[in-house]
mmCIF file of C-alpha atoms in Angstrom:
data_model
loop_
_atom_site.group_PDB
_atom_site.id
_atom_site.type_symbol
_atom_site.label_atom_id
_atom_site.label_comp_id
_atom_site.label_asym_id
_atom_site.label_seq_id
_atom_site.Cartn_x
_atom_site.Cartn_y
_atom_site.Cartn_z
ATOM 1 C CA UNK A 1106 -1.943 10.682 17.735
ATOM 2 C CA UNK A 1107 1.536 9.002 16.052
ATOM 3 C CA UNK A 1108 1.036 9.385 12.285
ATOM 4 C CA UNK A 1109 2.136 11.890 9.451
ATOM 5 C CA UNK A 1110 0.778 14.908 9.899
ATOM 6 C CA UNK A 1111 0.454 17.648 6.713
ATOM 7 C CA UNK A 1112 -0.505 20.888 6.644
ATOM 8 C CA UNK A 1113 -2.347 23.113 5.194
ATOM 9 C CA UNK A 1114 -5.503 21.122 4.174
ATOM 10 C CA UNK A 1115 -6.331 23.429 1.464
ATOM 11 C CA UNK A 1116 -4.725 26.201 -0.329
ATOM 12 C CA UNK A 1117 -5.676 28.561 -3.038
ATOM 13 C CA UNK A 1118 -2.303 30.288 -4.899
ATOM 14 C CA UNK A 1119 -1.951 32.893 -7.760
ATOM 15 C CA UNK A 1120 0.210 31.848 -10.279
ATOM 16 C CA UNK A 1121 4.036 32.679 -9.434
ATOM 17 C CA UNK A 1122 3.074 32.497 -5.647
ATOM 18 C CA UNK A 1123 5.386 30.293 -3.694
ATOM 19 C CA UNK A 1124 4.550 28.155 -0.957
ATOM 20 C CA UNK A 1125 5.546 25.548 0.989
ATOM 21 C CA UNK A 1126 3.765 22.475 2.181
ATOM 22 C CA UNK A 1127 4.558 21.092 5.363
ATOM 23 C CA UNK A 1128 5.133 17.549 6.203
ATOM 24 C CA UNK A 1129 5.820 15.977 9.707
ATOM 25 C CA UNK A 1130 6.124 12.855 11.185
ATOM 26 C CA UNK A 1131 6.507 11.309 14.925
ATOM 27 C CA UNK A 1132 7.496 7.694 14.235
ATOM 28 C CA UNK A 1133 11.176 7.954 13.823
ATOM 29 C CA UNK A 1134 10.685 7.010 10.149
ATOM 30 C CA UNK A 1135 13.807 7.051 7.743
ATOM 31 C CA UNK A 1136 11.747 7.322 4.538
ATOM 32 C CA UNK A 1137 9.723 9.822 3.567
ATOM 33 C CA UNK A 1138 8.104 11.101 0.340
ATOM 34 C CA UNK A 1139 5.746 13.316 -1.487
ATOM 35 C CA UNK A 1140 3.010 12.346 -4.186
ATOM 36 C CA UNK A 1141 1.053 14.101 -6.286
ATOM 37 C CA UNK A 1142 -2.805 12.799 -6.892
ATOM 38 C CA UNK A 1143 -4.527 13.756 -10.352
ATOM 39 C CA UNK A 1144 -7.772 12.464 -11.686
ATOM 40 C CA UNK A 1145 -6.990 9.302 -13.845
ATOM 41 C CA UNK A 1146 -3.263 9.040 -13.019
ATOM 42 C CA UNK A 1147 -3.090 8.144 -9.597
ATOM 43 C CA UNK A 1148 -0.351 8.837 -7.678
ATOM 44 C CA UNK A 1149 2.972 10.492 -8.704
ATOM 45 C CA UNK A 1150 6.443 10.595 -6.857
ATOM 46 C CA UNK A 1151 7.683 13.851 -6.831
ATOM 47 C CA UNK A 1152 10.371 13.592 -4.640
ATOM 48 C CA UNK A 1153 11.678 11.184 -1.767
ATOM 49 C CA UNK A 1154 14.367 11.059 1.213
ATOM 50 C CA UNK A 1155 15.730 7.840 2.492
ATOM 51 C CA UNK A 1156 16.958 9.800 5.392
ATOM 52 C CA UNK A 1157 17.909 13.034 6.947
ATOM 53 C CA UNK A 1158 20.393 14.822 4.749
ATOM 54 C CA UNK A 1159 19.508 12.772 1.688
ATOM 55 C CA UNK A 1160 17.205 13.845 -0.932
ATOM 56 C CA UNK A 1161 16.270 12.328 -4.730
ATOM 57 C CA UNK A 1162 14.051 12.973 -7.227
ATOM 58 C CA UNK A 1163 10.840 10.773 -8.276
ATOM 59 C CA UNK A 1164 9.015 10.576 -11.290
ATOM 60 C CA UNK A 1165 7.477 14.337 -11.558
ATOM 61 C CA UNK A 1166 9.966 16.546 -9.759
ATOM 62 C CA UNK A 1167 9.797 20.252 -12.428
ATOM 63 C CA UNK A 1168 8.463 22.807 -10.493
ATOM 64 C CA UNK A 1169 9.420 21.332 -6.488
ATOM 65 C CA UNK A 1170 12.170 21.537 -4.118
ATOM 66 C CA UNK A 1171 12.353 19.265 -1.358
ATOM 67 C CA UNK A 1172 15.303 19.388 1.642
ATOM 68 C CA UNK A 1173 15.606 16.912 4.673
ATOM 69 C CA UNK A 1174 17.005 18.476 7.689
ATOM 70 C CA UNK A 1175 15.365 16.675 10.338
ATOM 71 C CA UNK A 1176 14.121 13.100 10.430
ATOM 72 C CA UNK A 1177 10.623 14.470 11.480
ATOM 73 C CA UNK A 1178 10.251 16.803 8.931
ATOM 74 C CA UNK A 1179 10.042 16.760 4.765
ATOM 75 C CA UNK A 1180 8.691 19.861 3.427
ATOM 76 C CA UNK A 1181 7.978 20.460 -0.145
ATOM 77 C CA UNK A 1182 8.124 23.989 -1.774
ATOM 78 C CA UNK A 1183 6.874 25.393 -4.749
ATOM 79 C CA UNK A 1184 9.036 28.036 -5.756
ATOM 80 C CA UNK A 1185 6.556 29.533 -8.647
ATOM 81 C CA UNK A 1186 3.284 27.940 -8.565
ATOM 82 C CA UNK A 1187 1.930 27.456 -12.025
ATOM 83 C CA UNK A 1188 -1.920 25.999 -12.672
ATOM 84 C CA UNK A 1189 -0.629 22.624 -13.534
ATOM 85 C CA UNK A 1190 0.579 21.947 -10.039
ATOM 86 C CA UNK A 1191 -3.365 22.298 -9.226
ATOM 87 C CA UNK A 1192 -3.640 18.325 -7.357
ATOM 88 C CA UNK A 1193 -4.080 17.021 -4.224
ATOM 89 C CA UNK A 1194 -0.772 16.248 -2.315
ATOM 90 C CA UNK A 1195 0.166 13.472 -0.175
ATOM 91 C CA UNK A 1196 3.353 13.101 2.232
ATOM 92 C CA UNK A 1197 4.097 9.626 3.135
ATOM 93 C CA UNK A 1198 6.232 8.102 5.588
ATOM 94 C CA UNK A 1199 7.903 4.630 6.344
ATOM 95 C CA UNK A 1200 10.277 2.643 8.637
ATOM 96 C CA UNK A 1201 12.837 2.087 5.404
ATOM 97 C CA UNK A 1202 12.727 2.119 1.770
ATOM 98 C CA UNK A 1203 12.891 -1.826 2.132
ATOM 99 C CA UNK A 1204 9.287 -1.636 3.495
ATOM 100 C CA UNK A 1205 7.485 1.064 1.276
ATOM 101 C CA UNK A 1206 4.201 -0.751 0.888
ATOM 102 C CA UNK A 1207 3.872 -0.001 4.984
ATOM 103 C CA UNK A 1208 3.701 3.766 4.463
ATOM 104 C CA UNK A 1209 1.831 5.650 6.218
ATOM 105 C CA UNK A 1210 -0.080 8.546 4.352
ATOM 106 C CA UNK A 1211 -0.636 12.055 5.581
ATOM 107 C CA UNK A 1212 -4.460 13.082 5.041
ATOM 108 C CA UNK A 1213 -3.617 15.226 1.580
ATOM 109 C CA UNK A 1214 -3.385 19.087 0.863
ATOM 110 C CA UNK A 1215 -5.572 20.171 -1.758
ATOM 111 C CA UNK A 1216 -3.806 22.801 -3.877
ATOM 112 C CA UNK A 1217 -5.614 25.208 -6.287
ATOM 113 C CA UNK A 1218 -3.406 27.774 -8.515
ATOM 114 C CA UNK A 1219 -5.274 30.254 -10.371
ATOM 115 C CA UNK B 805 9.198 1.580 -17.849
ATOM 116 C CA UNK B 806 6.727 -0.174 -14.943
ATOM 117 C CA UNK B 807 3.389 0.627 -15.086
ATOM 118 C CA UNK B 808 0.017 -0.025 -13.502
ATOM 119 C CA UNK B 809 -3.480 -0.158 -15.517
ATOM 120 C CA UNK B 810 -6.794 -0.535 -13.457
ATOM 121 C CA UNK B 811 -10.007 -0.744 -14.788
ATOM 122 C CA UNK B 812 -11.860 2.673 -14.808
ATOM 123 C CA UNK B 813 -14.897 3.629 -12.509
ATOM 124 C CA UNK B 814 -16.841 4.366 -10.850
ATOM 125 C CA UNK B 815 -17.904 1.023 -10.265
ATOM 126 C CA UNK B 816 -21.894 0.852 -8.582
ATOM 127 C CA UNK B 817 -22.897 -1.782 -6.825
ATOM 128 C CA UNK B 818 -25.802 -2.801 -4.209
ATOM 129 C CA UNK B 819 -25.106 -4.276 -0.920
ATOM 130 C CA UNK B 820 -23.778 -7.925 -0.972
ATOM 131 C CA UNK B 821 -22.872 -7.980 -4.525
ATOM 132 C CA UNK B 822 -19.763 -9.626 -5.852
ATOM 133 C CA UNK B 823 -16.902 -7.084 -6.367
ATOM 134 C CA UNK B 824 -14.036 -7.746 -8.937
ATOM 135 C CA UNK B 825 -11.480 -4.674 -9.552
ATOM 136 C CA UNK B 826 -9.111 -5.582 -12.383
ATOM 137 C CA UNK B 827 -5.739 -4.996 -12.495
ATOM 138 C CA UNK B 828 -2.747 -5.440 -14.761
ATOM 139 C CA UNK B 829 1.210 -4.573 -15.072
ATOM 140 C CA UNK B 830 3.905 -4.651 -17.228
ATOM 141 C CA UNK B 831 7.117 -4.691 -15.335
ATOM 142 C CA UNK B 832 10.608 -6.204 -15.501
ATOM 143 C CA UNK B 833 10.853 -9.255 -13.519
ATOM 144 C CA UNK B 834 8.323 -10.291 -11.132
ATOM 145 C CA UNK B 835 7.543 -7.007 -8.341
ATOM 146 C CA UNK B 836 5.695 -7.161 -5.241
ATOM 147 C CA UNK B 837 1.994 -6.206 -5.514
ATOM 148 C CA UNK B 838 -0.177 -4.022 -3.805
ATOM 149 C CA UNK B 839 -3.607 -2.869 -3.363
ATOM 150 C CA UNK B 840 -4.040 0.566 -1.351
ATOM 151 C CA UNK B 841 -7.530 1.874 -0.128
ATOM 152 C CA UNK B 842 -8.490 5.600 0.223
ATOM 153 C CA UNK B 843 -11.643 6.427 2.173
ATOM 154 C CA UNK B 844 -12.938 9.780 1.755
ATOM 155 C CA UNK B 845 -10.980 12.583 3.335
ATOM 156 C CA UNK B 846 -7.805 10.385 4.139
ATOM 157 C CA UNK B 847 -5.075 9.227 3.181
ATOM 158 C CA UNK B 848 -4.009 6.089 1.365
ATOM 159 C CA UNK B 849 -3.899 2.640 3.579
ATOM 160 C CA UNK B 850 -2.686 -0.659 2.366
ATOM 161 C CA UNK B 851 -5.048 -3.040 1.815
ATOM 162 C CA UNK B 852 -3.353 -6.204 1.144
ATOM 163 C CA UNK B 853 0.009 -7.325 -0.601
ATOM 164 C CA UNK B 854 1.360 -10.184 -2.702
ATOM 165 C CA UNK B 855 4.939 -10.838 -3.188
ATOM 166 C CA UNK B 856 5.625 -13.518 -5.448
ATOM 167 C CA UNK B 857 3.973 -15.446 -8.038
ATOM 168 C CA UNK B 858 0.799 -17.302 -7.074
ATOM 169 C CA UNK B 859 0.405 -15.940 -3.663
ATOM 170 C CA UNK B 860 -2.857 -14.303 -2.458
ATOM 171 C CA UNK B 861 -2.878 -11.761 -0.504
ATOM 172 C CA UNK B 862 -6.237 -11.312 1.897
ATOM 173 C CA UNK B 863 -7.825 -8.663 4.468
ATOM 174 C CA UNK B 864 -10.776 -7.354 5.574
ATOM 175 C CA UNK B 865 -12.610 -9.834 3.212
ATOM 176 C CA UNK B 866 -10.802 -8.538 0.088
ATOM 177 C CA UNK B 867 -8.819 -10.676 -1.575
ATOM 178 C CA UNK B 868 -6.140 -10.697 -4.791
ATOM 179 C CA UNK B 869 -4.036 -13.419 -6.391
ATOM 180 C CA UNK B 870 -0.824 -12.680 -8.144
ATOM 181 C CA UNK B 871 -0.979 -14.192 -11.772
ATOM 182 C CA UNK B 872 2.198 -13.800 -13.344
ATOM 183 C CA UNK B 873 1.142 -15.504 -16.715
ATOM 184 C CA UNK B 874 -1.570 -12.979 -17.393
ATOM 185 C CA UNK B 875 0.785 -10.205 -15.098
ATOM 186 C CA UNK B 876 -2.526 -9.382 -13.289
ATOM 187 C CA UNK B 877 -3.826 -8.777 -9.649
ATOM 188 C CA UNK B 878 -7.391 -8.544 -9.317
ATOM 189 C CA UNK B 879 -8.936 -7.348 -6.539
ATOM 190 C CA UNK B 880 -12.627 -9.235 -5.350
ATOM 191 C CA UNK B 881 -14.614 -9.411 -2.556
ATOM 192 C CA UNK B 882 -17.745 -11.637 -2.482
ATOM 193 C CA UNK B 883 -20.164 -9.197 -0.334
ATOM 194 C CA UNK B 884 -19.445 -5.968 -0.379
ATOM 195 C CA UNK B 885 -20.875 -2.959 2.229
ATOM 196 C CA UNK B 886 -21.688 0.517 2.056
ATOM 197 C CA UNK B 887 -18.268 0.961 4.323
ATOM 198 C CA UNK B 888 -16.007 -0.273 1.553
ATOM 199 C CA UNK B 889 -17.168 2.520 -0.667
ATOM 200 C CA UNK B 890 -13.704 4.156 -1.502
ATOM 201 C CA UNK B 891 -11.291 4.549 -4.084
ATOM 202 C CA UNK B 892 -8.806 1.596 -4.724
ATOM 203 C CA UNK B 893 -5.502 1.598 -6.225
ATOM 204 C CA UNK B 894 -3.212 -1.197 -7.288
ATOM 205 C CA UNK B 895 0.286 -0.843 -6.966
ATOM 206 C CA UNK B 896 3.906 -2.639 -7.829
ATOM 207 C CA UNK B 897 7.189 -1.887 -6.367
ATOM 208 C CA UNK B 898 8.957 -0.390 -9.020
ATOM 209 C CA UNK B 899 12.521 -0.422 -7.567
ATOM 210 C CA UNK B 900 14.255 0.310 -4.483
ATOM 211 C CA UNK B 901 12.972 3.435 -3.749
ATOM 212 C CA UNK B 902 9.491 3.462 -5.648
ATOM 213 C CA UNK B 903 5.950 2.798 -5.308
ATOM 214 C CA UNK B 904 4.062 3.152 -9.063
ATOM 215 C CA UNK B 905 0.228 3.452 -8.720
ATOM 216 C CA UNK B 906 -2.584 2.657 -11.163
ATOM 217 C CA UNK B 907 -4.768 5.393 -11.792
ATOM 218 C CA UNK B 908 -7.605 4.351 -9.154
ATOM 219 C CA UNK B 909 -10.787 3.117 -9.369
ATOM 220 C CA UNK B 910 -13.841 4.571 -7.589
ATOM 221 C CA UNK B 911 -16.198 2.059 -5.373
ATOM 222 C CA UNK B 912 -19.578 2.856 -4.572
ATOM 223 C CA UNK B 913 -22.104 0.936 -2.472
ATOM 224 C CA UNK B 914 -25.591 1.474 -2.240
ATOM 225 C CA UNK B 915 -27.623 -0.243 0.553
#
């Protein structure tokens, strides 16, 4: 089925470990983004990309890196995990940045850093 | 900066009750406004939108009217169902490449 696929669905990390959250879409969307969802704070934008080779910071980029080598994939890297990064992470894609509201969201990755 | 404030939840209702979830915003100009819904275990889905003042967005029995005088975009439904149980997020377009979300309001509907 077409859509946004995130892996893994669940992950537990120790403080200081690194990992990559994967996000892939098969709709040929230009715009992709990563959000984190925390209780009482809604979704906050971490990084986004308006096309292959182009990325930019969102509201809460510290501690995260991204790259966009292909249109389909937009991985999110945690270089040295911290307990403050415990959250649910959502990847989203849309045809372009002009139609953000039509974004498709993945099912989320629940990350716990101990 | 731009921001969205939603009423705190959870909101607990009986089936067929009337629903209102309040949403107010702070922004420069008149941004597009949205309501998203997140069902258990799923990502967010766009529920409805309004792009200018006095517009009414509607979908699946839900409605919201863009009120620039009160900077509000309250979500309403006349008769909720158990299947409406979810988390609802109010959001605005805060610039060319960004959506700004409220904290979310959890709705629980009981038979």
